[in-house]
Amino acid sequence: MKNIFKNTTLILGLLFFAVSLSLTSCNRSDDEADDLPQEELSDVLLRVTDAAGGAPVVYDYQVNSTTNPNVKLINGHTYNVEVLFKNGDEDATQEIIDAKDAHFLVYNFPNSDITLTRTDDFTRGDGNRVGLKTKWVVNTAVKNASAPSQLVLTLFHEAVTVSEASTASGNGVIYGTHTGGETDAQANYNIIN
């Protein structure tokens, strides 16, 4: 009789543990509007418009692609740049705006001298801008012709702290810092003249 009681207790305990795991391991967040896993993003697009005039040019980074789009920039020009996120044909950018306090973009420009200013028309609860809209002043698009110039754009999710501050990194500049969190998406673009 004692063995039956022990076995029943053990089975009930294991069942409770399994149910608890299944209820808590499915989501990063309790807020469904904030549920944007990286595997659901198919494209990260840059819409680049020369402030001196001209039509916008869209550069499409396809997630997990083996090639990077070539973003053509002219030294001395200023560009208005908008980042758009897609899941197939569906625009996922609004989901990031709706959960703005949980998202932050970091721009890394190795081997380029570009001054970036965030121009989003909204701010996060901490006063920082996510960085979906920016202005780029291109001082030197390609600093060293023998090395690749790039933009490494990373969307972070639920960082503990964020800052719009810039830091020098090797032969370039990184705009935005964060602590903690995880990567929702990372896109790489080649910078060319």
mmCIF file of C-alpha atoms in Angstrom:
data_model
loop_
_atom_site.group_PDB
_atom_site.id
_atom_site.type_symbol
_atom_site.label_atom_id
_atom_site.label_comp_id
_atom_site.label_asym_id
_atom_site.label_seq_id
_atom_site.Cartn_x
_atom_site.Cartn_y
_atom_site.Cartn_z
ATOM 1 C CA MET A 1 0.000 0.000 0.000
ATOM 2 C CA LYS A 2 2.851 2.390 0.819
ATOM 3 C CA ASN A 3 4.462 1.671 -2.588
ATOM 4 C CA ILE A 4 1.229 2.551 -4.423
ATOM 5 C CA PHE A 5 1.021 5.829 -2.501
ATOM 6 C CA LYS A 6 4.698 6.647 -3.264
ATOM 7 C CA ASN A 7 4.291 5.799 -6.956
ATOM 8 C CA THR A 8 1.105 7.878 -7.241
ATOM 9 C CA THR A 9 2.785 10.824 -5.525
ATOM 10 C CA LEU A 10 5.823 10.519 -7.802
ATOM 11 C CA ILE A 11 3.671 10.353 -10.941
ATOM 12 C CA LEU A 12 1.578 13.352 -9.867
ATOM 13 C CA GLY A 13 4.727 15.306 -9.058
ATOM 14 C CA LEU A 14 6.262 14.567 -12.453
ATOM 15 C CA LEU A 15 2.999 15.496 -14.207
ATOM 16 C CA PHE A 16 2.842 18.811 -12.321
ATOM 17 C CA PHE A 17 6.468 19.548 -13.246
ATOM 18 C CA ALA A 18 5.861 18.777 -16.953
ATOM 19 C CA VAL A 19 2.760 21.003 -17.071
ATOM 20 C CA SER A 20 4.640 23.836 -15.347
ATOM 21 C CA LEU A 21 7.448 23.668 -17.912
ATOM 22 C CA SER A 22 5.075 23.676 -20.858
ATOM 23 C CA LEU A 23 3.263 26.752 -19.562
ATOM 24 C CA THR A 24 6.393 28.830 -18.952
ATOM 25 C CA SER A 25 8.774 27.865 -21.743
ATOM 26 C CA CYS A 26 6.784 28.931 -24.809
ATOM 27 C CA ASN A 27 7.099 32.704 -24.631
ATOM 28 C CA ARG A 28 9.823 35.260 -23.907
ATOM 29 C CA SER A 29 7.218 37.673 -22.617
ATOM 30 C CA ASP A 30 3.696 37.751 -21.278
ATOM 31 C CA ASP A 31 2.851 40.600 -23.663
ATOM 32 C CA GLU A 32 1.723 39.096 -26.979
ATOM 33 C CA ALA A 33 2.398 42.362 -28.855
ATOM 34 C CA ASP A 34 6.028 41.972 -27.794
ATOM 35 C CA ASP A 35 6.420 38.447 -29.164
ATOM 36 C CA LEU A 36 8.652 38.901 -32.232
ATOM 37 C CA PRO A 37 11.048 35.951 -32.444
ATOM 38 C CA GLN A 38 13.952 36.217 -34.866
ATOM 39 C CA GLU A 39 12.857 33.163 -36.811
ATOM 40 C CA GLU A 40 9.700 35.065 -37.862
ATOM 41 C CA LEU A 41 11.654 37.923 -39.486
ATOM 42 C CA SER A 42 12.506 37.253 -43.119
ATOM 43 C CA ASP A 43 13.843 40.653 -44.272
ATOM 44 C CA VAL A 44 15.437 43.768 -42.813
ATOM 45 C CA LEU A 45 15.105 46.668 -45.250
ATOM 46 C CA LEU A 46 16.910 50.003 -45.312
ATOM 47 C CA ARG A 47 15.032 52.785 -47.117
ATOM 48 C CA VAL A 48 17.771 55.323 -47.886
ATOM 49 C CA THR A 49 16.888 58.792 -49.207
ATOM 50 C CA ASP A 50 19.501 61.397 -50.137
ATOM 51 C CA ALA A 51 18.484 64.616 -48.333
ATOM 52 C CA ALA A 52 19.627 66.597 -51.409
ATOM 53 C CA GLY A 53 16.792 65.015 -53.397
ATOM 54 C CA GLY A 54 15.979 61.891 -55.317
ATOM 55 C CA ALA A 55 13.860 58.815 -54.855
ATOM 56 C CA PRO A 56 14.414 56.459 -51.907
ATOM 57 C CA VAL A 57 16.521 53.368 -52.562
ATOM 58 C CA VAL A 58 15.581 50.199 -50.670
ATOM 59 C CA TYR A 59 18.267 47.687 -49.669
ATOM 60 C CA ASP A 60 16.845 44.299 -48.653
ATOM 61 C CA TYR A 61 18.844 42.062 -46.311
ATOM 62 C CA GLN A 62 17.273 38.617 -46.336
ATOM 63 C CA VAL A 63 17.720 36.833 -43.007
ATOM 64 C CA ASN A 64 20.275 33.994 -43.199
ATOM 65 C CA SER A 65 21.410 35.140 -46.652
ATOM 66 C CA THR A 66 24.950 34.419 -47.786
ATOM 67 C CA THR A 67 25.206 37.780 -49.587
ATOM 68 C CA ASN A 68 24.929 41.313 -48.244
ATOM 69 C CA PRO A 69 23.296 44.220 -50.098
ATOM 70 C CA ASN A 70 25.649 46.991 -51.283
ATOM 71 C CA VAL A 71 24.535 50.362 -49.864
ATOM 72 C CA LYS A 72 25.920 53.132 -52.092
ATOM 73 C CA LEU A 73 26.761 56.319 -50.177
ATOM 74 C CA ILE A 74 28.444 59.508 -51.402
ATOM 75 C CA ASN A 75 30.989 61.281 -49.212
ATOM 76 C CA GLY A 76 29.689 64.632 -47.968
ATOM 77 C CA HIS A 77 26.012 63.711 -48.438
ATOM 78 C CA THR A 78 23.305 63.421 -45.788
ATOM 79 C CA TYR A 79 20.762 60.594 -45.913
ATOM 80 C CA ASN A 80 17.466 59.923 -44.168
ATOM 81 C CA VAL A 81 17.289 56.213 -43.417
ATOM 82 C CA GLU A 82 14.317 54.141 -42.280
ATOM 83 C CA VAL A 83 14.547 50.505 -41.117
ATOM 84 C CA LEU A 84 11.655 48.183 -41.936
ATOM 85 C CA PHE A 85 11.177 44.606 -40.758
ATOM 86 C CA LYS A 86 9.219 42.030 -42.714
ATOM 87 C CA ASN A 87 7.884 38.544 -42.137
ATOM 88 C CA GLY A 88 7.313 37.323 -45.679
ATOM 89 C CA ASP A 89 4.969 39.867 -47.273
ATOM 90 C CA GLU A 90 3.807 41.162 -43.882
ATOM 91 C CA ASP A 91 5.288 44.364 -42.411
ATOM 92 C CA ALA A 92 6.444 43.588 -38.846
ATOM 93 C CA THR A 93 7.736 47.110 -38.106
ATOM 94 C CA GLN A 94 4.551 48.160 -36.297
ATOM 95 C CA GLU A 95 5.005 45.292 -33.821
ATOM 96 C CA ILE A 96 8.370 46.798 -32.861
ATOM 97 C CA ILE A 97 6.829 50.264 -32.502
ATOM 98 C CA ASP A 98 3.971 48.843 -30.398
ATOM 99 C CA ALA A 99 6.548 47.240 -28.072
ATOM 100 C CA LYS A 100 9.054 50.119 -28.310
ATOM 101 C CA ASP A 101 10.191 49.825 -24.681
ATOM 102 C CA ALA A 102 11.378 46.271 -25.374
ATOM 103 C CA HIS A 103 13.387 47.036 -28.552
ATOM 104 C CA PHE A 104 16.551 48.948 -29.453
ATOM 105 C CA LEU A 105 18.715 49.140 -32.599
ATOM 106 C CA VAL A 106 22.516 49.284 -32.512
ATOM 107 C CA TYR A 107 24.339 50.540 -35.628
ATOM 108 C CA ASN A 108 27.953 49.445 -36.118
ATOM 109 C CA PHE A 109 29.902 51.052 -39.015
ATOM 110 C CA PRO A 110 33.311 49.334 -39.240
ATOM 111 C CA ASN A 111 35.690 51.145 -41.629
ATOM 112 C CA SER A 112 33.299 54.087 -42.209
ATOM 113 C CA ASP A 113 33.099 57.622 -40.851
ATOM 114 C CA ILE A 114 29.347 58.217 -40.641
ATOM 115 C CA THR A 115 27.656 60.455 -38.078
ATOM 116 C CA LEU A 116 24.280 59.002 -37.096
ATOM 117 C CA THR A 117 21.391 60.776 -35.332
ATOM 118 C CA ARG A 118 18.209 58.962 -34.309
ATOM 119 C CA THR A 119 15.125 60.770 -35.635
ATOM 120 C CA ASP A 120 12.221 58.530 -34.569
ATOM 121 C CA ASP A 121 9.071 60.555 -33.906
ATOM 122 C CA PHE A 122 8.543 58.626 -30.654
ATOM 123 C CA THR A 123 10.696 57.701 -27.659
ATOM 124 C CA ARG A 124 10.895 54.733 -25.361
ATOM 125 C CA GLY A 125 9.836 55.059 -21.727
ATOM 126 C CA ASP A 126 13.498 55.697 -20.777
ATOM 127 C CA GLY A 127 13.716 58.661 -23.202
ATOM 128 C CA ASN A 128 15.866 56.866 -25.804
ATOM 129 C CA ARG A 129 14.807 56.402 -29.414
ATOM 130 C CA VAL A 130 14.623 52.881 -30.872
ATOM 131 C CA GLY A 131 16.423 53.963 -34.068
ATOM 132 C CA LEU A 132 13.935 52.946 -36.768
ATOM 133 C CA LYS A 133 14.483 56.373 -38.373
ATOM 134 C CA THR A 134 17.921 57.966 -38.522
ATOM 135 C CA LYS A 135 19.909 60.666 -40.302
ATOM 136 C CA TRP A 136 23.364 59.765 -41.618
ATOM 137 C CA VAL A 137 26.013 62.364 -42.429
ATOM 138 C CA VAL A 138 28.576 60.536 -44.560
ATOM 139 C CA ASN A 139 32.017 61.991 -43.884
ATOM 140 C CA THR A 140 33.864 59.056 -45.481
ATOM 141 C CA ALA A 141 31.878 56.011 -46.632
ATOM 142 C CA VAL A 142 34.973 53.808 -47.075
ATOM 143 C CA LYS A 143 37.929 54.803 -44.883
ATOM 144 C CA ASN A 144 40.357 52.096 -46.037
ATOM 145 C CA ALA A 145 39.817 50.686 -49.539
ATOM 146 C CA SER A 146 41.693 47.480 -48.670
ATOM 147 C CA ALA A 147 39.198 46.550 -45.922
ATOM 148 C CA PRO A 148 35.432 46.002 -46.079
ATOM 149 C CA SER A 149 33.142 48.805 -44.961
ATOM 150 C CA GLN A 150 29.873 47.637 -43.501
ATOM 151 C CA LEU A 151 26.807 48.360 -41.466
ATOM 152 C CA VAL A 152 26.067 45.690 -38.895
ATOM 153 C CA LEU A 153 22.545 46.453 -37.683
ATOM 154 C CA THR A 154 21.280 44.608 -34.620
ATOM 155 C CA LEU A 155 17.792 44.702 -33.097
ATOM 156 C CA PHE A 156 17.949 43.905 -29.382
ATOM 157 C CA HIS A 157 15.020 42.676 -27.317
ATOM 158 C CA GLU A 158 14.439 43.425 -23.609
ATOM 159 C CA ALA A 159 17.856 44.917 -22.912
ATOM 160 C CA VAL A 160 18.357 45.831 -19.256
ATOM 161 C CA THR A 161 19.745 49.262 -20.178
ATOM 162 C CA VAL A 162 20.199 51.125 -23.473
ATOM 163 C CA SER A 163 21.877 54.354 -24.530
ATOM 164 C CA GLU A 164 22.005 56.319 -27.780
ATOM 165 C CA ALA A 165 25.672 57.147 -27.062
ATOM 166 C CA SER A 166 28.343 56.325 -29.638
ATOM 167 C CA THR A 167 31.655 54.568 -29.080
ATOM 168 C CA ALA A 168 34.735 54.270 -31.281
ATOM 169 C CA SER A 169 35.380 50.726 -32.403
ATOM 170 C CA GLY A 170 38.579 50.026 -34.299
ATOM 171 C CA ASN A 171 38.306 51.951 -37.564
ATOM 172 C CA GLY A 172 34.614 52.871 -37.145
ATOM 173 C CA VAL A 173 31.866 53.904 -34.754
ATOM 174 C CA ILE A 174 29.074 52.016 -32.971
ATOM 175 C CA TYR A 175 25.883 54.001 -32.330
ATOM 176 C CA GLY A 176 23.954 52.686 -29.365
ATOM 177 C CA THR A 177 24.935 50.573 -26.391
ATOM 178 C CA HIS A 178 23.012 48.051 -24.336
ATOM 179 C CA THR A 179 23.370 45.620 -21.456
ATOM 180 C CA GLY A 180 21.556 42.302 -21.329
ATOM 181 C CA GLY A 181 18.709 41.248 -23.578
ATOM 182 C CA GLU A 182 18.854 39.082 -26.661
ATOM 183 C CA THR A 183 19.125 39.558 -30.418
ATOM 184 C CA ASP A 184 15.844 39.692 -32.346
ATOM 185 C CA ALA A 185 17.582 40.248 -35.707
ATOM 186 C CA GLN A 186 20.965 41.096 -37.176
ATOM 187 C CA ALA A 187 21.503 42.366 -40.713
ATOM 188 C CA ASN A 188 24.750 43.062 -42.573
ATOM 189 C CA TYR A 189 25.140 45.556 -45.412
ATOM 190 C CA ASN A 190 28.239 46.461 -47.434
ATOM 191 C CA ILE A 191 28.976 50.189 -47.614
ATOM 192 C CA ILE A 192 30.316 51.290 -51.014
ATOM 193 C CA ASN A 193 31.063 54.616 -52.804
#
